[in-house]
């Protein structure tokens, strides 16, 4: 790989070794072959209700953000939708933090104007922890609301979404998590067999 990199005039300091290429002294792969699969599952009724409500909220405010050329707000709303795909806890906490910050603006009687343009590509270079911190900040403070009445309505919508998230979380049935546990249990057995039997 190093020779190929030098011939093609790549910088050899940046040659990346793929896990799949790593072998032991007997030329056996160090890692089992990766198998990528899409696991289909059905959401519970509570999860569906929450997913649909968050999606409706995001779509409504995303479209407003684009119409008002508030690109940072649109980006923040995409982050909220991603959190929905992460876990019930992640979406609930994101909604709670957003509601808390917007409620604080409401109590102060002012709305924070959108500042500058977020460099989404630069965010990709951040560590996951740094990126979540920046995303949280954007998600909490940016809004399409332009009047205090609109802001009050948005806070009330967030109250409803938080209630749905808490109900779904309280039932302790997170379909995605239970499906993931099943898959990981099966994969752990396969990996153990691979490592034991070579």
mmCIF file of C-alpha atoms in Angstrom, residues 20-145:
data_model
loop_
_atom_site.group_PDB
_atom_site.id
_atom_site.type_symbol
_atom_site.label_atom_id
_atom_site.label_comp_id
_atom_site.label_asym_id
_atom_site.label_seq_id
_atom_site.Cartn_x
_atom_site.Cartn_y
_atom_site.Cartn_z
ATOM 1 C CA UNK A 20 -10.072 -5.430 6.881
ATOM 2 C CA UNK A 21 -6.458 -5.346 5.600
ATOM 3 C CA UNK A 22 -4.836 -5.989 8.977
ATOM 4 C CA UNK A 23 -3.502 -9.533 9.395
ATOM 5 C CA UNK A 24 -1.580 -11.459 12.046
ATOM 6 C CA UNK A 25 1.815 -13.145 11.457
ATOM 7 C CA UNK A 26 0.081 -16.152 9.853
ATOM 8 C CA UNK A 27 -1.714 -13.844 7.390
ATOM 9 C CA UNK A 28 -5.095 -14.415 9.053
ATOM 10 C CA UNK A 29 -7.334 -11.324 9.287
ATOM 11 C CA UNK A 30 -7.258 -9.701 12.730
ATOM 12 C CA UNK A 31 -10.912 -8.701 12.500
ATOM 13 C CA UNK A 32 -13.884 -10.772 11.362
ATOM 14 C CA UNK A 33 -15.382 -9.753 8.021
ATOM 15 C CA UNK A 34 -17.928 -6.952 8.334
ATOM 16 C CA UNK A 35 -21.483 -7.674 7.382
ATOM 17 C CA UNK A 36 -23.708 -4.635 6.909
ATOM 18 C CA UNK A 37 -27.434 -5.243 7.113
ATOM 19 C CA UNK A 38 -30.510 -3.080 7.396
ATOM 20 C CA UNK A 39 -32.776 -4.326 10.155
ATOM 21 C CA UNK A 40 -36.452 -3.525 9.685
ATOM 22 C CA UNK A 41 -38.667 -3.062 12.713
ATOM 23 C CA UNK A 42 -42.030 -1.552 13.587
ATOM 24 C CA UNK A 43 -42.337 1.342 15.990
ATOM 25 C CA UNK A 44 -44.690 1.038 18.939
ATOM 26 C CA UNK A 45 -47.837 3.217 18.812
ATOM 27 C CA UNK A 46 -46.279 5.727 21.242
ATOM 28 C CA UNK A 47 -43.070 5.900 19.194
ATOM 29 C CA UNK A 48 -45.079 6.397 15.979
ATOM 30 C CA UNK A 49 -47.146 9.161 17.542
ATOM 31 C CA UNK A 50 -43.984 10.928 18.743
ATOM 32 C CA UNK A 51 -42.141 10.424 15.435
ATOM 33 C CA UNK A 52 -45.069 11.836 13.439
ATOM 34 C CA UNK A 53 -45.526 14.805 15.784
ATOM 35 C CA UNK A 54 -41.799 15.706 15.764
ATOM 36 C CA UNK A 55 -41.677 15.290 11.977
ATOM 37 C CA UNK A 56 -44.705 17.585 11.563
ATOM 38 C CA UNK A 57 -43.099 20.191 13.878
ATOM 39 C CA UNK A 58 -39.779 19.997 12.014
ATOM 40 C CA UNK A 59 -41.402 20.217 8.556
ATOM 41 C CA UNK A 60 -43.561 23.191 9.531
ATOM 42 C CA UNK A 61 -40.687 25.194 11.011
ATOM 43 C CA UNK A 62 -38.162 24.025 8.400
ATOM 44 C CA UNK A 63 -40.397 25.337 5.597
ATOM 45 C CA UNK A 64 -40.852 28.635 7.469
ATOM 46 C CA UNK A 65 -37.086 28.888 7.965
ATOM 47 C CA UNK A 66 -36.409 28.399 4.255
ATOM 48 C CA UNK A 67 -39.122 30.884 3.286
ATOM 49 C CA UNK A 68 -37.555 33.473 5.619
ATOM 50 C CA UNK A 69 -34.036 32.511 4.458
ATOM 51 C CA UNK A 70 -33.053 31.432 7.967
ATOM 52 C CA UNK A 71 -30.639 28.693 6.925
ATOM 53 C CA UNK A 72 -29.214 28.159 10.410
ATOM 54 C CA UNK A 73 -32.686 27.522 11.801
ATOM 55 C CA UNK A 74 -33.321 25.012 9.003
ATOM 56 C CA UNK A 75 -30.046 23.272 9.860
ATOM 57 C CA UNK A 76 -30.971 23.177 13.572
ATOM 58 C CA UNK A 77 -34.295 21.541 12.716
ATOM 59 C CA UNK A 78 -32.530 18.841 10.689
ATOM 60 C CA UNK A 79 -30.466 18.150 13.814
ATOM 61 C CA UNK A 80 -33.694 17.720 15.796
ATOM 62 C CA UNK A 81 -34.973 15.170 13.278
ATOM 63 C CA UNK A 82 -31.633 13.296 13.528
ATOM 64 C CA UNK A 83 -32.032 13.151 17.308
ATOM 65 C CA UNK A 84 -35.407 11.510 16.770
ATOM 66 C CA UNK A 85 -33.614 8.724 14.911
ATOM 67 C CA UNK A 86 -31.086 8.406 17.738
ATOM 68 C CA UNK A 87 -33.179 7.463 20.781
ATOM 69 C CA UNK A 88 -36.217 8.461 22.819
ATOM 70 C CA UNK A 89 -33.964 9.887 25.521
ATOM 71 C CA UNK A 90 -31.982 11.963 22.995
ATOM 72 C CA UNK A 91 -35.086 13.500 21.440
ATOM 73 C CA UNK A 92 -36.728 14.145 24.811
ATOM 74 C CA UNK A 93 -33.642 15.895 26.200
ATOM 75 C CA UNK A 94 -33.212 17.932 22.990
ATOM 76 C CA UNK A 95 -36.862 19.022 23.106
ATOM 77 C CA UNK A 96 -36.603 19.916 26.812
ATOM 78 C CA UNK A 97 -33.466 22.007 26.324
ATOM 79 C CA UNK A 98 -34.993 23.767 23.315
ATOM 80 C CA UNK A 99 -38.175 24.515 25.251
ATOM 81 C CA UNK A 100 -36.217 25.816 28.257
ATOM 82 C CA UNK A 101 -34.157 28.225 26.132
ATOM 83 C CA UNK A 102 -37.146 29.480 24.109
ATOM 84 C CA UNK A 103 -39.158 29.917 27.328
ATOM 85 C CA UNK A 104 -36.286 32.029 28.718
ATOM 86 C CA UNK A 105 -36.457 34.257 25.609
ATOM 87 C CA UNK A 106 -40.201 34.537 26.079
ATOM 88 C CA UNK A 107 -39.734 35.625 29.699
ATOM 89 C CA UNK A 108 -37.087 38.170 28.635
ATOM 90 C CA UNK A 109 -39.486 39.454 25.998
ATOM 91 C CA UNK A 110 -37.039 39.097 23.117
ATOM 92 C CA UNK A 111 -36.055 36.730 20.311
ATOM 93 C CA UNK A 112 -32.434 36.039 19.464
ATOM 94 C CA UNK A 113 -31.662 37.055 15.856
ATOM 95 C CA UNK A 114 -29.886 34.571 13.595
ATOM 96 C CA UNK A 115 -26.190 35.359 13.352
ATOM 97 C CA UNK A 116 -23.818 34.488 10.495
ATOM 98 C CA UNK A 117 -23.940 31.295 8.515
ATOM 99 C CA UNK A 118 -23.091 27.930 10.049
ATOM 100 C CA UNK A 119 -20.290 26.167 8.192
ATOM 101 C CA UNK A 120 -21.760 22.657 8.075
ATOM 102 C CA UNK A 121 -18.638 21.208 6.437
ATOM 103 C CA UNK A 122 -16.444 22.523 9.253
ATOM 104 C CA UNK A 123 -18.669 20.754 11.764
ATOM 105 C CA UNK A 124 -17.697 17.447 10.138
ATOM 106 C CA UNK A 125 -14.101 17.994 11.325
ATOM 107 C CA UNK A 126 -15.173 18.279 14.968
ATOM 108 C CA UNK A 127 -15.077 15.369 17.390
ATOM 109 C CA UNK A 128 -18.481 13.879 18.078
ATOM 110 C CA UNK A 129 -18.589 15.546 21.502
ATOM 111 C CA UNK A 130 -17.686 18.976 20.048
ATOM 112 C CA UNK A 131 -20.224 18.584 17.250
ATOM 113 C CA UNK A 132 -23.020 17.642 19.696
ATOM 114 C CA UNK A 133 -22.166 20.710 21.804
ATOM 115 C CA UNK A 134 -22.394 23.062 18.789
ATOM 116 C CA UNK A 135 -25.533 21.329 17.518
ATOM 117 C CA UNK A 136 -27.174 21.549 20.954
ATOM 118 C CA UNK A 137 -26.469 25.263 21.101
ATOM 119 C CA UNK A 138 -28.004 25.838 17.654
ATOM 120 C CA UNK A 139 -30.957 23.592 18.365
ATOM 121 C CA UNK A 140 -31.758 25.352 21.607
ATOM 122 C CA UNK A 141 -31.524 28.988 20.560
ATOM 123 C CA UNK A 142 -32.645 29.270 16.923
ATOM 124 C CA UNK A 143 -36.293 29.709 16.014
ATOM 125 C CA UNK A 144 -38.473 30.776 13.107
ATOM 126 C CA UNK A 145 -40.657 32.774 15.505
#
